[in-house]
Amino acid sequence: MKRIPLKMVRTNLLDIPQYPLPAGFRIRLFEKGDEHHWARVETSVDEFTSEKEALVHFNKEFGPYIDEMTKRCVFIENEQGQVIGTTTAWYGDLTGDEEIAGRIHWVGVVPAYQGKKLAKPLLSAAMNILADYHATAYLTSQTTSYQAINMYLNFGFKPFITGPSCQEAWSLLEEVLNRKIVGYL
């Protein structure tokens, strides 16, 4: 499938779908020193070619905001206490007008644990955090992450048109997901 970047928005943070974790897993917040867990998870899902590269990125993007991370970055641990998933209830400028919105950022579940009903509880937890700080939320993704896009649609995110490639992206996703994605034109 062609990889086209895209953006999605949720115009309110009311009525967030809630999904419990399967037995044996727990959600916890980031603690100072957890950078290596984040780097390992994000490297395992091919966001980076090495954990060292991931740590460099982490330190650049989040290093100055470690105290914020302890309130906004979520981990899933397995029964042995190993971190196997993460996302961050971050924030950013959705439209370029300097209005800050909540942002679902860096969602990842290590491949051995994908398909075990962990992504929805992880997203629920992050969305609940965002609702404490923001009225709206957005995320960025790409067409190749169509399974995640389907989940985001089910969580109330809608296409956010940012350029001419968006129509191609959403048409492609309608075909792959076999669902009508209303409101992108």
PDB file of C-alpha atoms in Angstrom:
ATOM      1  CA  MET A   1       0.000   0.000   0.000  1.00  0.00           C
ATOM      2  CA  LYS A   2       1.147   3.518  -0.745  1.00  0.00           C
ATOM      3  CA  ARG A   3       2.310   5.342   2.404  1.00  0.00           C
ATOM      4  CA  ILE A   4       0.576   8.723   2.665  1.00  0.00           C
ATOM      5  CA  PRO A   5       0.819  10.784   5.865  1.00  0.00           C
ATOM      6  CA  LEU A   6      -2.460  11.946   7.357  1.00  0.00           C
ATOM      7  CA  LYS A   7      -3.949  13.721  10.330  1.00  0.00           C
ATOM      8  CA  MET A   8      -7.096  12.983  12.325  1.00  0.00           C
ATOM      9  CA  VAL A   9      -8.995  15.106  14.830  1.00  0.00           C
ATOM     10  CA  ARG A  10     -11.546  14.526  17.579  1.00  0.00           C
ATOM     11  CA  THR A  11     -13.445  17.752  18.163  1.00  0.00           C
ATOM     12  CA  ASN A  12     -14.364  16.939  21.751  1.00  0.00           C
ATOM     13  CA  LEU A  13     -13.139  14.641  24.476  1.00  0.00           C
ATOM     14  CA  LEU A  14     -16.531  13.606  25.795  1.00  0.00           C
ATOM     15  CA  ASP A  15     -17.800  10.014  25.846  1.00  0.00           C
ATOM     16  CA  ILE A  16     -14.410   8.398  25.340  1.00  0.00           C
ATOM     17  CA  PRO A  17     -14.792   4.662  24.684  1.00  0.00           C
ATOM     18  CA  GLN A  18     -13.496   2.665  27.648  1.00  0.00           C
ATOM     19  CA  TYR A  19     -11.787  -0.696  27.226  1.00  0.00           C
ATOM     20  CA  PRO A  20     -10.412  -2.711  30.134  1.00  0.00           C
ATOM     21  CA  LEU A  21      -7.060  -4.443  29.925  1.00  0.00           C
ATOM     22  CA  PRO A  22      -7.035  -8.218  29.622  1.00  0.00           C
ATOM     23  CA  ALA A  23      -6.115 -10.089  32.813  1.00  0.00           C
ATOM     24  CA  GLY A  24      -2.411 -10.070  33.648  1.00  0.00           C
ATOM     25  CA  PHE A  25      -1.632  -6.637  32.224  1.00  0.00           C
ATOM     26  CA  ARG A  26      -1.496  -3.254  33.895  1.00  0.00           C
ATOM     27  CA  ILE A  27      -1.239   0.364  32.836  1.00  0.00           C
ATOM     28  CA  ARG A  28       1.137   2.738  34.552  1.00  0.00           C
ATOM     29  CA  LEU A  29       2.521   6.202  33.981  1.00  0.00           C
ATOM     30  CA  PHE A  30       6.053   7.057  32.898  1.00  0.00           C
ATOM     31  CA  GLU A  31       8.635   7.458  35.660  1.00  0.00           C
ATOM     32  CA  LYS A  32      11.922   9.285  35.324  1.00  0.00           C
ATOM     33  CA  GLY A  33      14.401   6.788  33.895  1.00  0.00           C
ATOM     34  CA  ASP A  34      11.818   4.971  31.731  1.00  0.00           C
ATOM     35  CA  GLU A  35      13.258   6.425  28.523  1.00  0.00           C
ATOM     36  CA  HIS A  36      14.855   3.077  27.641  1.00  0.00           C
ATOM     37  CA  HIS A  37      11.449   1.327  27.834  1.00  0.00           C
ATOM     38  CA  TRP A  38       9.978   3.875  25.439  1.00  0.00           C
ATOM     39  CA  ALA A  39      12.947   3.470  23.090  1.00  0.00           C
ATOM     40  CA  ARG A  40      12.716  -0.338  23.137  1.00  0.00           C
ATOM     41  CA  VAL A  41       8.980  -0.372  22.334  1.00  0.00           C
ATOM     42  CA  GLU A  42       9.229   2.233  19.566  1.00  0.00           C
ATOM     43  CA  THR A  43      12.218   0.465  18.016  1.00  0.00           C
ATOM     44  CA  SER A  44      10.346  -2.864  18.099  1.00  0.00           C
ATOM     45  CA  VAL A  45       7.579  -1.351  15.935  1.00  0.00           C
ATOM     46  CA  ASP A  46      10.116  -0.040  13.403  1.00  0.00           C
ATOM     47  CA  GLU A  47       9.826   3.643  14.257  1.00  0.00           C
ATOM     48  CA  PHE A  48      13.616   3.676  14.708  1.00  0.00           C
ATOM     49  CA  THR A  49      16.448   1.492  13.459  1.00  0.00           C
ATOM     50  CA  SER A  50      18.045   1.232  16.909  1.00  0.00           C
ATOM     51  CA  GLU A  51      17.266   1.944  20.540  1.00  0.00           C
ATOM     52  CA  LYS A  52      20.148   4.407  20.563  1.00  0.00           C
ATOM     53  CA  GLU A  53      18.481   6.377  17.746  1.00  0.00           C
ATOM     54  CA  ALA A  54      15.160   6.226  19.610  1.00  0.00           C
ATOM     55  CA  LEU A  55      16.773   7.550  22.799  1.00  0.00           C
ATOM     56  CA  VAL A  56      18.319  10.455  20.898  1.00  0.00           C
ATOM     57  CA  HIS A  57      14.877  11.308  19.527  1.00  0.00           C
ATOM     58  CA  PHE A  58      13.242  10.885  22.937  1.00  0.00           C
ATOM     59  CA  ASN A  59      15.764  13.220  24.571  1.00  0.00           C
ATOM     60  CA  LYS A  60      15.274  15.829  21.859  1.00  0.00           C
ATOM     61  CA  GLU A  61      11.458  15.722  21.862  1.00  0.00           C
ATOM     62  CA  PHE A  62      10.655  14.924  25.495  1.00  0.00           C
ATOM     63  CA  GLY A  63      13.882  15.457  27.452  1.00  0.00           C
ATOM     64  CA  PRO A  64      13.075  19.062  28.395  1.00  0.00           C
ATOM     65  CA  TYR A  65       9.581  17.944  29.514  1.00  0.00           C
ATOM     66  CA  ILE A  66      10.280  14.907  31.716  1.00  0.00           C
ATOM     67  CA  ASP A  67       7.953  16.183  34.437  1.00  0.00           C
ATOM     68  CA  GLU A  68       5.143  16.392  31.853  1.00  0.00           C
ATOM     69  CA  MET A  69       5.922  12.843  30.721  1.00  0.00           C
ATOM     70  CA  THR A  70       5.216  11.555  34.254  1.00  0.00           C
ATOM     71  CA  LYS A  71       1.622  12.785  33.785  1.00  0.00           C
ATOM     72  CA  ARG A  72       1.136  12.077  30.087  1.00  0.00           C
ATOM     73  CA  CYS A  73       3.094   9.001  28.938  1.00  0.00           C
ATOM     74  CA  VAL A  74       1.388   5.659  29.518  1.00  0.00           C
ATOM     75  CA  PHE A  75       2.919   2.171  29.530  1.00  0.00           C
ATOM     76  CA  ILE A  76       1.369  -1.290  29.496  1.00  0.00           C
ATOM     77  CA  GLU A  77       3.234  -3.956  31.451  1.00  0.00           C
ATOM     78  CA  ASN A  78       2.823  -7.720  31.187  1.00  0.00           C
ATOM     79  CA  GLU A  79       2.558 -10.115  34.170  1.00  0.00           C
ATOM     80  CA  GLN A  80       6.346 -10.035  34.606  1.00  0.00           C
ATOM     81  CA  GLY A  81       6.367  -6.213  34.784  1.00  0.00           C
ATOM     82  CA  GLN A  82       7.963  -5.832  31.349  1.00  0.00           C
ATOM     83  CA  VAL A  83       6.854  -2.755  29.389  1.00  0.00           C
ATOM     84  CA  ILE A  84       5.227  -3.982  26.173  1.00  0.00           C
ATOM     85  CA  GLY A  85       3.285  -0.927  24.980  1.00  0.00           C
ATOM     86  CA  THR A  86       3.242   2.851  25.186  1.00  0.00           C
ATOM     87  CA  THR A  87       1.582   6.014  24.010  1.00  0.00           C
ATOM     88  CA  THR A  88       1.750   9.625  25.048  1.00  0.00           C
ATOM     89  CA  ALA A  89      -1.161  11.983  25.735  1.00  0.00           C
ATOM     90  CA  TRP A  90       0.851  14.917  24.431  1.00  0.00           C
ATOM     91  CA  TYR A  91      -0.098  18.261  22.893  1.00  0.00           C
ATOM     92  CA  GLY A  92       0.666  20.377  19.869  1.00  0.00           C
ATOM     93  CA  ASP A  93      -0.518  22.948  17.380  1.00  0.00           C
ATOM     94  CA  LEU A  94      -3.156  21.279  15.213  1.00  0.00           C
ATOM     95  CA  THR A  95      -3.745  24.009  12.643  1.00  0.00           C
ATOM     96  CA  GLY A  96      -0.670  26.238  12.759  1.00  0.00           C
ATOM     97  CA  ASP A  97      -2.552  29.025  14.538  1.00  0.00           C
ATOM     98  CA  GLU A  98      -0.774  28.282  17.831  1.00  0.00           C
ATOM     99  CA  GLU A  99      -3.930  26.924  19.454  1.00  0.00           C
ATOM    100  CA  ILE A 100      -2.788  23.953  21.524  1.00  0.00           C
ATOM    101  CA  ALA A 101      -4.767  20.708  21.265  1.00  0.00           C
ATOM    102  CA  GLY A 102      -4.241  17.306  22.836  1.00  0.00           C
ATOM    103  CA  ARG A 103      -2.278  14.825  20.753  1.00  0.00           C
ATOM    104  CA  ILE A 104      -2.133  11.043  20.746  1.00  0.00           C
ATOM    105  CA  HIS A 105       1.554  10.538  20.087  1.00  0.00           C
ATOM    106  CA  TRP A 106       3.846   7.541  19.567  1.00  0.00           C
ATOM    107  CA  VAL A 107       1.421   4.625  19.952  1.00  0.00           C
ATOM    108  CA  GLY A 108       3.257   1.301  19.997  1.00  0.00           C
ATOM    109  CA  VAL A 109       2.754  -2.281  21.170  1.00  0.00           C
ATOM    110  CA  VAL A 110       5.661  -4.719  20.750  1.00  0.00           C
ATOM    111  CA  PRO A 111       4.914  -7.183  17.929  1.00  0.00           C
ATOM    112  CA  ALA A 112       4.731 -10.267  20.187  1.00  0.00           C
ATOM    113  CA  TYR A 113       1.801  -8.628  22.017  1.00  0.00           C
ATOM    114  CA  GLN A 114      -0.070  -7.189  19.047  1.00  0.00           C
ATOM    115  CA  GLY A 115      -3.530  -8.697  18.543  1.00  0.00           C
ATOM    116  CA  LYS A 116      -3.985  -9.319  22.281  1.00  0.00           C
ATOM    117  CA  LYS A 117      -6.569  -6.547  22.807  1.00  0.00           C
ATOM    118  CA  LEU A 118      -4.114  -4.060  24.304  1.00  0.00           C
ATOM    119  CA  ALA A 119      -4.269  -1.102  21.896  1.00  0.00           C
ATOM    120  CA  LYS A 120      -7.822  -0.040  22.765  1.00  0.00           C
ATOM    121  CA  PRO A 121      -7.221   0.044  26.548  1.00  0.00           C
ATOM    122  CA  LEU A 122      -3.963   1.923  25.908  1.00  0.00           C
ATOM    123  CA  LEU A 123      -5.783   4.483  23.759  1.00  0.00           C
ATOM    124  CA  SER A 124      -8.617   4.787  26.317  1.00  0.00           C
ATOM    125  CA  ALA A 125      -6.094   5.571  29.059  1.00  0.00           C
ATOM    126  CA  ALA A 126      -4.340   8.212  26.961  1.00  0.00           C
ATOM    127  CA  MET A 127      -7.613   9.800  25.869  1.00  0.00           C
ATOM    128  CA  ASN A 128      -8.741  10.000  29.501  1.00  0.00           C
ATOM    129  CA  ILE A 129      -5.549  11.891  30.329  1.00  0.00           C
ATOM    130  CA  LEU A 130      -6.035  14.232  27.371  1.00  0.00           C
ATOM    131  CA  ALA A 131      -9.573  15.003  28.565  1.00  0.00           C
ATOM    132  CA  ASP A 132      -8.094  16.360  31.807  1.00  0.00           C
ATOM    133  CA  TYR A 133      -6.061  18.964  29.900  1.00  0.00           C
ATOM    134  CA  HIS A 134      -7.687  19.647  26.521  1.00  0.00           C
ATOM    135  CA  ALA A 135     -11.026  20.089  24.754  1.00  0.00           C
ATOM    136  CA  THR A 136      -9.932  18.552  21.433  1.00  0.00           C
ATOM    137  CA  ALA A 137      -7.358  16.022  20.263  1.00  0.00           C
ATOM    138  CA  TYR A 138      -5.523  15.054  17.111  1.00  0.00           C
ATOM    139  CA  LEU A 139      -3.025  12.512  15.882  1.00  0.00           C
ATOM    140  CA  THR A 140      -0.845  11.906  12.888  1.00  0.00           C
ATOM    141  CA  SER A 141      -0.480   8.585  11.129  1.00  0.00           C
ATOM    142  CA  GLN A 142      -0.160   7.139   7.634  1.00  0.00           C
ATOM    143  CA  THR A 143      -2.194   4.945   5.324  1.00  0.00           C
ATOM    144  CA  THR A 144       0.050   1.919   5.970  1.00  0.00           C
ATOM    145  CA  SER A 145      -1.196   1.918   9.580  1.00  0.00           C
ATOM    146  CA  TYR A 146      -4.723   1.189   8.397  1.00  0.00           C
ATOM    147  CA  GLN A 147      -5.596  -1.080  11.345  1.00  0.00           C
ATOM    148  CA  ALA A 148      -4.726   1.721  13.760  1.00  0.00           C
ATOM    149  CA  ILE A 149      -6.671   4.192  11.586  1.00  0.00           C
ATOM    150  CA  ASN A 150      -9.719   1.935  11.871  1.00  0.00           C
ATOM    151  CA  MET A 151      -9.375   1.970  15.670  1.00  0.00           C
ATOM    152  CA  TYR A 152      -8.988   5.763  15.699  1.00  0.00           C
ATOM    153  CA  LEU A 153     -12.132   6.115  13.593  1.00  0.00           C
ATOM    154  CA  ASN A 154     -13.976   3.919  16.106  1.00  0.00           C
ATOM    155  CA  PHE A 155     -12.724   6.226  18.880  1.00  0.00           C
ATOM    156  CA  GLY A 156     -14.372   9.218  17.187  1.00  0.00           C
ATOM    157  CA  PHE A 157     -11.410  10.669  15.292  1.00  0.00           C
ATOM    158  CA  LYS A 158     -12.261  12.087  11.870  1.00  0.00           C
ATOM    159  CA  PRO A 159     -10.111  12.920   8.844  1.00  0.00           C
ATOM    160  CA  PHE A 160      -8.424  16.319   9.024  1.00  0.00           C
ATOM    161  CA  ILE A 161      -7.653  17.603   5.554  1.00  0.00           C
ATOM    162  CA  THR A 162      -4.183  19.124   5.333  1.00  0.00           C
ATOM    163  CA  GLY A 163      -3.427  18.966   1.620  1.00  0.00           C
ATOM    164  CA  PRO A 164      -4.177  17.457  -1.787  1.00  0.00           C
ATOM    165  CA  SER A 165      -2.887  13.982  -0.877  1.00  0.00           C
ATOM    166  CA  CYS A 166      -5.601  13.612   1.761  1.00  0.00           C
ATOM    167  CA  GLN A 167      -8.345  12.668  -0.694  1.00  0.00           C
ATOM    168  CA  GLU A 168      -6.165   9.905  -2.131  1.00  0.00           C
ATOM    169  CA  ALA A 169      -5.291   8.713   1.384  1.00  0.00           C
ATOM    170  CA  TRP A 170      -8.882   8.511   2.595  1.00  0.00           C
ATOM    171  CA  SER A 171     -10.110   6.893  -0.636  1.00  0.00           C
ATOM    172  CA  LEU A 172      -7.410   4.254  -0.233  1.00  0.00           C
ATOM    173  CA  LEU A 173      -8.422   3.688   3.396  1.00  0.00           C
ATOM    174  CA  GLU A 174     -12.103   3.370   2.506  1.00  0.00           C
ATOM    175  CA  GLU A 175     -11.174   0.629   0.079  1.00  0.00           C
ATOM    176  CA  VAL A 176      -8.795  -1.229   2.416  1.00  0.00           C
ATOM    177  CA  LEU A 177     -11.057  -0.935   5.477  1.00  0.00           C
ATOM    178  CA  ASN A 178     -14.198  -1.611   3.471  1.00  0.00           C
ATOM    179  CA  ARG A 179     -16.028   1.199   5.239  1.00  0.00           C
ATOM    180  CA  LYS A 180     -17.365   4.578   4.305  1.00  0.00           C
ATOM    181  CA  ILE A 181     -15.404   7.340   5.971  1.00  0.00           C
ATOM    182  CA  VAL A 182     -17.864  10.203   5.922  1.00  0.00           C
ATOM    183  CA  GLY A 183     -16.924  13.851   5.886  1.00  0.00           C
ATOM    184  CA  TYR A 184     -13.492  13.906   4.295  1.00  0.00           C
ATOM    185  CA  LEU A 185     -14.513  15.677   1.090  1.00  0.00           C
TER     186      LEU A 185
END
